[in-house]
Tab-separated table of C-alpha atoms in Angstrom:
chain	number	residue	atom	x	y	z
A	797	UNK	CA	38.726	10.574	-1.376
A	798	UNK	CA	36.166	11.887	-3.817
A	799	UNK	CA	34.125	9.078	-3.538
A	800	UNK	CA	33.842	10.136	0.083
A	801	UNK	CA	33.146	13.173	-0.664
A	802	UNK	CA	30.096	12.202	-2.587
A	803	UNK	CA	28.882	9.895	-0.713
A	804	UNK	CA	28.869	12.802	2.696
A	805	UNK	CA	27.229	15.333	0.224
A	806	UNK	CA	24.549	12.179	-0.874
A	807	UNK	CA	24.093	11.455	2.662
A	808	UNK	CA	23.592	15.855	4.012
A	809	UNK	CA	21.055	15.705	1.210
A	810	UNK	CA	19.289	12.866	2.529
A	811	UNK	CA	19.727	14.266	6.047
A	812	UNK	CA	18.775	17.882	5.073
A	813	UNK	CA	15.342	16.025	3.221
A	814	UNK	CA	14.265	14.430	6.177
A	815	UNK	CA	15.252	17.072	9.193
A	816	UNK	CA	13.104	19.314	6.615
A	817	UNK	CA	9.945	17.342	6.541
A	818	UNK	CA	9.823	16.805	2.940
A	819	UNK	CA	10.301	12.711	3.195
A	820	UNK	CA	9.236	10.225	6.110
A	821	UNK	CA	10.072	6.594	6.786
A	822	UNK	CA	7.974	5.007	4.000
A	823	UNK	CA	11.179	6.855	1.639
A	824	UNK	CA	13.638	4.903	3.957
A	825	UNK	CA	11.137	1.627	3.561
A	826	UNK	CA	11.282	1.969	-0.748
A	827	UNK	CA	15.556	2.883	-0.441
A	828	UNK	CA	15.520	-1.019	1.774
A	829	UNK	CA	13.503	-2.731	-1.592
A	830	UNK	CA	16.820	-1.828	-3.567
A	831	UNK	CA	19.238	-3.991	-4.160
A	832	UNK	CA	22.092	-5.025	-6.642
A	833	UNK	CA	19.499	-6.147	-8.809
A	834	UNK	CA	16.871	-3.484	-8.745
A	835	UNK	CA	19.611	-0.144	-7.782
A	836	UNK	CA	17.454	2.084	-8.893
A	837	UNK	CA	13.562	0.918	-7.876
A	838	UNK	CA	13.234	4.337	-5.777
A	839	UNK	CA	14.202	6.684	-8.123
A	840	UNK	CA	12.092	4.636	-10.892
A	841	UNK	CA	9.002	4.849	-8.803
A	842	UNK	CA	9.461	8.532	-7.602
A	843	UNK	CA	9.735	9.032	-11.645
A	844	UNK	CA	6.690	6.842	-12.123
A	845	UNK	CA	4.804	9.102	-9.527
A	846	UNK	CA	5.419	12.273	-10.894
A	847	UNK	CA	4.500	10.973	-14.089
A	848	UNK	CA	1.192	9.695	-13.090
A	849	UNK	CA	0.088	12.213	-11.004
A	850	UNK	CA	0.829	15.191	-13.414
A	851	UNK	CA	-2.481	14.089	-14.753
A	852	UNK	CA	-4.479	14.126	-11.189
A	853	UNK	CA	-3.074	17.225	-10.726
A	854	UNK	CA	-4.619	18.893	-14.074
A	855	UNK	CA	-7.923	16.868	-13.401
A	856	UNK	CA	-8.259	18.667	-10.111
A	857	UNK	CA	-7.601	21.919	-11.816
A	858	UNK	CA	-9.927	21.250	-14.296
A	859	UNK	CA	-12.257	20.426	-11.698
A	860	UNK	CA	-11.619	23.254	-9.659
A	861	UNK	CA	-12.370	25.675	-12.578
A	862	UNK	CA	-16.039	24.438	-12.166
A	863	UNK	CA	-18.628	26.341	-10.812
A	864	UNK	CA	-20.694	24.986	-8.390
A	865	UNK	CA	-17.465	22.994	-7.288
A	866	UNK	CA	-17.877	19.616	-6.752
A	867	UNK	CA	-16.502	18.484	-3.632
A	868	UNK	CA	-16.721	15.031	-3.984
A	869	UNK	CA	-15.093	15.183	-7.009
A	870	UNK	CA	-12.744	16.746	-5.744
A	871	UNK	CA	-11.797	14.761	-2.805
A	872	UNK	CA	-11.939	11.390	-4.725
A	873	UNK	CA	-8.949	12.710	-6.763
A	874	UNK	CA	-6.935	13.818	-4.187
A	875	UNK	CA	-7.068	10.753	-2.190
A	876	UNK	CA	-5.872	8.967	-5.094
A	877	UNK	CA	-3.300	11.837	-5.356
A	878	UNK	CA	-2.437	11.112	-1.418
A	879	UNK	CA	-2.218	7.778	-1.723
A	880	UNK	CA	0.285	7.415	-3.982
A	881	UNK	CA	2.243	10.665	-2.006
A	882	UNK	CA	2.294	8.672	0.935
A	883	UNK	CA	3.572	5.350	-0.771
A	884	UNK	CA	7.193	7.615	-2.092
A	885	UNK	CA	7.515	9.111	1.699
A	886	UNK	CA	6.257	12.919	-0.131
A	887	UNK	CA	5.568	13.998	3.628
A	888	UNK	CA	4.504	17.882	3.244
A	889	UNK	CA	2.844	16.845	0.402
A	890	UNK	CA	0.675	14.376	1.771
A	891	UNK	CA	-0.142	16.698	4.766
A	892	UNK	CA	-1.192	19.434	2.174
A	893	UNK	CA	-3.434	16.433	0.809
A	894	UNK	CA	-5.054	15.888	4.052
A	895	UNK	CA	-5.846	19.574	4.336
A	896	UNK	CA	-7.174	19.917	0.990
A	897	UNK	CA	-9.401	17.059	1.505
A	898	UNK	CA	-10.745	18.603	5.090
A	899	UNK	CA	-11.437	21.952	2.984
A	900	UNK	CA	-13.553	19.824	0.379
A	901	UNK	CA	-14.992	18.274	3.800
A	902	UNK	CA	-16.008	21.431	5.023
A	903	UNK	CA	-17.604	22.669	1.406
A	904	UNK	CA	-14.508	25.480	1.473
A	905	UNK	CA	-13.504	26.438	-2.039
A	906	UNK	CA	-11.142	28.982	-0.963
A	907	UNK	CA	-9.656	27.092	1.389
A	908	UNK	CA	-9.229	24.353	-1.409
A	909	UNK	CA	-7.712	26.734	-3.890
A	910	UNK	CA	-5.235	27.958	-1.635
A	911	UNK	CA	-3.897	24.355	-0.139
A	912	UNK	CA	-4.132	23.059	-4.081
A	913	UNK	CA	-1.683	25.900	-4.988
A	914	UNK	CA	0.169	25.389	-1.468
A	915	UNK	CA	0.979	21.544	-2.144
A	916	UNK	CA	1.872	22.226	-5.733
A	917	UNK	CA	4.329	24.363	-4.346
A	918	UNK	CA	5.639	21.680	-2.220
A	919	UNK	CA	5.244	19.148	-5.037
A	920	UNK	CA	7.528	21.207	-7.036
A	921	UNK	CA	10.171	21.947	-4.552
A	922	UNK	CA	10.155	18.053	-3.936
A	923	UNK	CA	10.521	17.174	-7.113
A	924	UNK	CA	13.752	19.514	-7.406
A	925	UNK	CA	15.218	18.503	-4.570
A	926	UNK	CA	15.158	14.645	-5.687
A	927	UNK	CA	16.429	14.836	-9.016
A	928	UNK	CA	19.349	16.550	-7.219
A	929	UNK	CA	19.469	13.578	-4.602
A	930	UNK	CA	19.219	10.847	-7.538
A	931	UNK	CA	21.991	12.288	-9.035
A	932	UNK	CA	24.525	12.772	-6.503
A	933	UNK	CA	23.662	9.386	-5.417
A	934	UNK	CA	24.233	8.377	-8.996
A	935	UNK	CA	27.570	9.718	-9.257
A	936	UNK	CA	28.604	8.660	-5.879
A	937	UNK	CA	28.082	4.970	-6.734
A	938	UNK	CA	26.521	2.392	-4.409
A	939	UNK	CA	26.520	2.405	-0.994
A	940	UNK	CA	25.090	5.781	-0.660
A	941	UNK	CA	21.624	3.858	1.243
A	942	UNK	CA	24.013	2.839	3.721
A	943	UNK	CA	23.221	5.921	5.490
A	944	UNK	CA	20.316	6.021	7.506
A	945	UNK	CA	19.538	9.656	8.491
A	946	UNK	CA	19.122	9.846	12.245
B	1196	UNK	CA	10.425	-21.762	6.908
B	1197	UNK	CA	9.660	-25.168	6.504
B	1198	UNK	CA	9.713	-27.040	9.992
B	1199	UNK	CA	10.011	-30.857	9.445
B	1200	UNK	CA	7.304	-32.794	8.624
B	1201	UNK	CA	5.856	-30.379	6.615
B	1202	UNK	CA	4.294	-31.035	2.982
B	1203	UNK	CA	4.717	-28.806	0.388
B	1204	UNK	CA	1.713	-29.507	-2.179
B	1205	UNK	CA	2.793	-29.323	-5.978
B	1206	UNK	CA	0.030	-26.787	-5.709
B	1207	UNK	CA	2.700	-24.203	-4.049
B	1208	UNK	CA	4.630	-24.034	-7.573
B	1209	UNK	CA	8.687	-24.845	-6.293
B	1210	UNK	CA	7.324	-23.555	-2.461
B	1211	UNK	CA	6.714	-20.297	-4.556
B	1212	UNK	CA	3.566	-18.470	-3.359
B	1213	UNK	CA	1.268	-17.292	-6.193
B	1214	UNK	CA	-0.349	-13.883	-5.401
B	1215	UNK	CA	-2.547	-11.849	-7.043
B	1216	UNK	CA	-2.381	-8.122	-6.383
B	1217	UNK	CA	-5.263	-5.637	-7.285
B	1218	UNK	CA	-4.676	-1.970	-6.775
B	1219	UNK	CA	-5.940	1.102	-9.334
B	1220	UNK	CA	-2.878	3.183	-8.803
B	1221	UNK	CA	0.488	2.125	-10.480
B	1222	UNK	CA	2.778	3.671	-7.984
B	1223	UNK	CA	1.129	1.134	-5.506
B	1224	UNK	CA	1.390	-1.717	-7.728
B	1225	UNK	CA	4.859	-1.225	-8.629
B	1226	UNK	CA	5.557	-1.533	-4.330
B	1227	UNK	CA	3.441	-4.073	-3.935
B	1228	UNK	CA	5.042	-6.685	-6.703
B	1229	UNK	CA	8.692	-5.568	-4.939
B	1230	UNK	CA	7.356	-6.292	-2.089
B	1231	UNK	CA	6.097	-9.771	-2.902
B	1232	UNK	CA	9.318	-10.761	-5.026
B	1233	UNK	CA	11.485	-9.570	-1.927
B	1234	UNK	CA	9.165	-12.237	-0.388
B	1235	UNK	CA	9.884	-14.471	-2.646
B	1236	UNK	CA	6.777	-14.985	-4.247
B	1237	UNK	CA	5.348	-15.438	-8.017
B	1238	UNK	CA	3.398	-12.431	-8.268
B	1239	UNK	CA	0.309	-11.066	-10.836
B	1240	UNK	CA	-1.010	-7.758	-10.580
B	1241	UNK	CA	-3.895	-6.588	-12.255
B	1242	UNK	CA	-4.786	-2.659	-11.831
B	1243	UNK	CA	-8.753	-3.189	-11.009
B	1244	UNK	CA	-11.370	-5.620	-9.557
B	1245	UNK	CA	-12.961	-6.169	-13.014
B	1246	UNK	CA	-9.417	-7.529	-14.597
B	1247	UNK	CA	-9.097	-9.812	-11.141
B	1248	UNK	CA	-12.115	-11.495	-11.647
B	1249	UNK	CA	-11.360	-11.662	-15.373
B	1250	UNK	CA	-8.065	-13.640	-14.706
B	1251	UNK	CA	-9.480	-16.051	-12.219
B	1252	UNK	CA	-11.803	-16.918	-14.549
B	1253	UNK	CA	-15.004	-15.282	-12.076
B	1254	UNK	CA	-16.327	-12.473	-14.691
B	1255	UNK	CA	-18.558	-14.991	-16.231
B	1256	UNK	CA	-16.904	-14.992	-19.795
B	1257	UNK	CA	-15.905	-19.092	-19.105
B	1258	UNK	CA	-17.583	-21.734	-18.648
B	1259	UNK	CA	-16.548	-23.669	-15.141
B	1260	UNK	CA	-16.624	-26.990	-17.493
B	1261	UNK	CA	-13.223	-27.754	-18.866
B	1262	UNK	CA	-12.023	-24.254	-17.779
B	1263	UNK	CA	-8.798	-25.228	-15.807
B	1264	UNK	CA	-8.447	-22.344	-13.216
B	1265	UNK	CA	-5.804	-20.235	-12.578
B	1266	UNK	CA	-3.855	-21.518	-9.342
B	1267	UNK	CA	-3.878	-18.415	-6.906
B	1268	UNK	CA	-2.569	-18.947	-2.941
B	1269	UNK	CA	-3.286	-15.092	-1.547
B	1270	UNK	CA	-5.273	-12.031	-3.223
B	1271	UNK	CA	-4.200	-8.814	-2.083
B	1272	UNK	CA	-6.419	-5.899	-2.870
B	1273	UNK	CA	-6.437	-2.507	-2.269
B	1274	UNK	CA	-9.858	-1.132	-0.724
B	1275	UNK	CA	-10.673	2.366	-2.678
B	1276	UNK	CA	-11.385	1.163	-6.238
B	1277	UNK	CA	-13.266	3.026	-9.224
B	1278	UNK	CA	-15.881	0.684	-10.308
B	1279	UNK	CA	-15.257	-1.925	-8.118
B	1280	UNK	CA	-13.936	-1.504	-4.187
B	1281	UNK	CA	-11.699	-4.312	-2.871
B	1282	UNK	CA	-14.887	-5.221	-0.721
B	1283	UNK	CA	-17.031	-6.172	-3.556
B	1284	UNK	CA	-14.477	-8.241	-5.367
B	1285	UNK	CA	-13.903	-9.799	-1.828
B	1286	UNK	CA	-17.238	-10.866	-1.534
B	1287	UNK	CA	-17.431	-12.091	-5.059
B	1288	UNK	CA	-13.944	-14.171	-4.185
B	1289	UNK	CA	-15.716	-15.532	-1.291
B	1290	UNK	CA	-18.866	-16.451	-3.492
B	1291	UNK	CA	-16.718	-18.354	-5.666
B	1292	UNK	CA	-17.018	-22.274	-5.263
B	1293	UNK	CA	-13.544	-22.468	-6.349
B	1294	UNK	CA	-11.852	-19.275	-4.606
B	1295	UNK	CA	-13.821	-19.047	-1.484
B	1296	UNK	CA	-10.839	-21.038	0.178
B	1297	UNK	CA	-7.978	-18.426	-1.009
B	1298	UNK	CA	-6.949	-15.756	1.735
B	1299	UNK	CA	-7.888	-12.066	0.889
B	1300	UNK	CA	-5.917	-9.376	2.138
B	1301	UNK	CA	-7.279	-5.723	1.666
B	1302	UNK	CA	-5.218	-2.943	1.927
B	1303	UNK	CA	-6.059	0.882	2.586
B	1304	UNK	CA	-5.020	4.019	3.421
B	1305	UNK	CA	-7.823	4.991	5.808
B	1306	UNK	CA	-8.049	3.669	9.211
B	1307	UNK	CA	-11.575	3.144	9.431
B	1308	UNK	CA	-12.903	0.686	11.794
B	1309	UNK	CA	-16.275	-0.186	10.347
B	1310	UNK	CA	-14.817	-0.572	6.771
B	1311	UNK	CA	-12.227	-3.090	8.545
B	1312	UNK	CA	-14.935	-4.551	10.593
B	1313	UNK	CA	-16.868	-5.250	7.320
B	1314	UNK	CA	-14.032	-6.646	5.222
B	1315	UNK	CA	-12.914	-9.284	8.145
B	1316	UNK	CA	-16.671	-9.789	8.346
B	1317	UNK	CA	-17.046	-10.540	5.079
B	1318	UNK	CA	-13.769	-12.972	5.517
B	1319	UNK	CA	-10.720	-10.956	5.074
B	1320	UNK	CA	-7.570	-12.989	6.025
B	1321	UNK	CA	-6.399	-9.452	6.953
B	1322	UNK	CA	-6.341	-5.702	7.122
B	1323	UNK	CA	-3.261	-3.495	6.030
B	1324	UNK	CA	-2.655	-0.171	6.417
B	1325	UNK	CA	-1.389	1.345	3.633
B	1326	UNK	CA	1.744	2.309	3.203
B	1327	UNK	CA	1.918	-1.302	3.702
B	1328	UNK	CA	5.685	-2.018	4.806
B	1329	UNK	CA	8.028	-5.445	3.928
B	1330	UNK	CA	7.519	-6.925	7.316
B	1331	UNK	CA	3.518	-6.794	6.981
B	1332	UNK	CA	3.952	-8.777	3.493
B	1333	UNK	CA	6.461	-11.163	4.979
B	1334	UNK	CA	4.533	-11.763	7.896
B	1335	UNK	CA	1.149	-12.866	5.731
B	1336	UNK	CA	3.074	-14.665	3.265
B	1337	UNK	CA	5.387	-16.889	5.987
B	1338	UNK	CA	1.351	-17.111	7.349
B	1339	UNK	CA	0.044	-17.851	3.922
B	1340	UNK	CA	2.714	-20.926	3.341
B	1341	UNK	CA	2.576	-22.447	6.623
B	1342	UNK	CA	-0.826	-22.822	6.137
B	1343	UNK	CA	-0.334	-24.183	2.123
B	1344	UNK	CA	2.284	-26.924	4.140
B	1345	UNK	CA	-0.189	-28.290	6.370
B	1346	UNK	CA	-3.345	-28.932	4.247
B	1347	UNK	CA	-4.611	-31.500	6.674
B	1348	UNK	CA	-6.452	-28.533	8.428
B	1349	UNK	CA	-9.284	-27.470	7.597
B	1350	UNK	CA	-10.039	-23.581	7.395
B	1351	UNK	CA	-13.254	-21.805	6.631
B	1352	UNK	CA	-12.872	-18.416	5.122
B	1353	UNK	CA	-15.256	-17.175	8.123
B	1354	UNK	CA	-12.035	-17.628	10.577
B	1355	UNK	CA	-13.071	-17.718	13.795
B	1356	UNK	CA	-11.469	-15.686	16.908
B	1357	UNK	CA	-9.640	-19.162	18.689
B	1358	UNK	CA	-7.906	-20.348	15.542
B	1359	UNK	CA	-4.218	-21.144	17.030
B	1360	UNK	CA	-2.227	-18.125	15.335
B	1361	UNK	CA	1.067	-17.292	17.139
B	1362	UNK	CA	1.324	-13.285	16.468
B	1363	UNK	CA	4.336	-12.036	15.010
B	1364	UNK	CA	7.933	-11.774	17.213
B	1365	UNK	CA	7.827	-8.335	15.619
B	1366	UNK	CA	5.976	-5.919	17.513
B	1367	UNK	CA	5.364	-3.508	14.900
B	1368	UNK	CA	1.941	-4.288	12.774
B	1369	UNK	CA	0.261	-2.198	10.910
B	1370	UNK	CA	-2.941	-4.903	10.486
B	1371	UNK	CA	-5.903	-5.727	12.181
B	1372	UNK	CA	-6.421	-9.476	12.132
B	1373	UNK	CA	-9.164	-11.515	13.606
B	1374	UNK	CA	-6.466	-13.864	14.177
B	1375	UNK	CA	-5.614	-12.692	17.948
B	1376	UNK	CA	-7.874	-13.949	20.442
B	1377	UNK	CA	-7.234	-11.187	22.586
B	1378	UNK	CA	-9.173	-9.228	20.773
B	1379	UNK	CA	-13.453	-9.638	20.947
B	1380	UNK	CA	-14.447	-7.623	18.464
B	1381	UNK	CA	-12.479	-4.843	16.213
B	1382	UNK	CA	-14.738	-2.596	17.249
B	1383	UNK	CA	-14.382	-3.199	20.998
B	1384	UNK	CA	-10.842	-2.046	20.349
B	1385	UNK	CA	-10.234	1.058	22.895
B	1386	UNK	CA	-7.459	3.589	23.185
B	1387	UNK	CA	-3.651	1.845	22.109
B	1388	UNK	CA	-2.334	2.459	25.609
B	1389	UNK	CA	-4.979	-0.457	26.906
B	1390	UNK	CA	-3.198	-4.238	26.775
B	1391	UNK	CA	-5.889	-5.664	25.229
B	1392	UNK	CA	-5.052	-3.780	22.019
B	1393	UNK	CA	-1.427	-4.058	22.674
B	1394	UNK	CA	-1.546	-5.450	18.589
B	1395	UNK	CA	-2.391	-2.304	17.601
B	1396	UNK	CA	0.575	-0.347	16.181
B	1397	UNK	CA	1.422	3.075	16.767
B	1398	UNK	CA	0.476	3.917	13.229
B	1399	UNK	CA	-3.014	3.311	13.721
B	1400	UNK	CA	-4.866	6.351	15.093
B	1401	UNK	CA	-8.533	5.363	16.627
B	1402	UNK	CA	-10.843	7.860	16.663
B	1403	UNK	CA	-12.645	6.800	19.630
């Protein structure tokens, strides 16, 4: 019974993640690569993207401390920084990504500044909320992927 | 996969594809060799265009006498590159005496029609929107070893609009290939209600 448990509370996380906006399909796509052999490729790439883009985001703070900005600059890091957002499923991330890079676009620092701090908030909050998910869906054994969140 | 009658070359390692991904960011890489191992085949990944040329034996550092090359049946590289874009090592691949003949994928995040027009141009097997999903490898690999099996035919890495490609039973692609002769010209392709660009999927947004 507490292995049912689990796996309903895995599965209103997963639910709650999506119904939220904070993961799309290509999440769903990377859970379908796992299997007996490889349990855990999601969470290991979701850990290898947080690791590697720590260091775009302090590059683009770096680069945002300049002055002229450079808006090139600046929009070749993020779209690395998208790209690998949209390969994990990081859904409001990505879409604070796409605004950033219409704000370097449009030669708006502000409007940078403000959707940089914006989609580290969402970054953050991501992050958070799938260390919880890995977790629960750690404890609650396999079979937790079985649900498909409607 | 196999249908009868086919040959499988000892070049196609145990009927094990041999592909070479290329793609700066690791996230990307780490998909893209799943991917390929789901699809059961022997897979290489190098993170730029430089260390791809390097490993085929292209950057110059060998000489083509005695060097025995490195046996490579698909190259799939992602577009947006430091140093080198997936465009420049694809023409370099398609300089190559020896690698001219090996299908190049490239793979992006940005739908834009004149860098896909370009790359298929310049001989692209194919064009895959990134995030590119396990169907879109499985269908160019099934693609990729069909055409390994019958060697008899003759393919130029220009391919031309009439070659006889049955499209996919799935109807959700994410690539643009020159492969359907429904299609003129990519960038003929009007809005994805219109029939003629019924190939289209719903991911890809034209800006037309």
């Amino acid at each position: 019974m507490d292995k049912i448990h689990s796996l309903r509370q895995v599965a209103a996380i997963k639910h709650s993640l999506f119904e939220q906006g904070y993961l799309d399909e290509q999440f769903i796509q990377l859970e379908e690569l796992q299997d007996d052999a490889n349990p855990n490729f999601v969470e290991e790439i979701v850990t290898l993207y947080y690791r590697d883009s720590s260091r775009l985001i302090t590059n683009l703070d770096q680069t945002l401390e300049r002055n002229p900005l450079d808006f090139n600059k600046l929009d070749t890091i993020m779209h690395q920084f998208k790209g690998s957002s949209s390969s994990i499923g990081a859904k409001k991330v990505k879409a604070e990504c796409t605004l950033f890079r219409e704000y370097c676009r449009a030669r708006n620092g502000e409007g940078c500044r403000r959707s940089f701090q914006q989609m580290k908030k969402e970054y953050a909050t991501l992050r958070k909320k799938l260390e919880t998910y890995f977790q629960m869906a750690r404890q609650a054994g396999p079979k937790e992927t079985a649900f498909r969140p409607k | 996969m196999a249908a009868a009658g086919d040959v499988f070359l000892p070049e196609v390692g145990a009927g094990k594809l041999h592909v070479l991904a290329v793609d700066d960011s690791h996230v990307d890489r780490k998909v893209i060799e799943r991917l390929l191992k789901i699809s059961s085949c022997q897979v290489t990944v190098v993170e730029s265009g430089s260390r791809a040329l390097q490993y085929l034996g292209l950057d110059g550092e060998k000489s083509s006498i005695g060097f025995d090359s490195v046996k490579v049946n698909l190259i799939m590289t992602d577009y947006s590159m430091p140093g080198m874009t997936g465009y420049e090592l694809l023409k370099k691949i398609k300089e190559s005496s020896v690698f001219r003949e090996v299908p190049v994928v490239v793979m992006s995040s940005e739908n834009i029609l004149t860098r896909i027009d370009s790359c298929l141009e310049e001989g692209a097997e194919e064009f895959l929107l990134k995030p590119v999903k396990l169907s879109d490898v499985k269908r160019v690999t099934d693609f990729i070893m069909k055409g390994e099996g019958k060697k008899g035919v003759k393919k130029s890495h220009k391919r031309s609009r009439s070659d006889d490609y049955s499209p996919p039973s799935s109807s959700s692609s994410s690539s643009i290939s020159t492969a359907f002769s429904s299609v003129s010209h990519p960038c003929d392709l009007s809005l994805p209600a219109s029939p003629s660009s019924a190939l289209l999927s719903k991911k890809t947004r034209l800006s037309i």
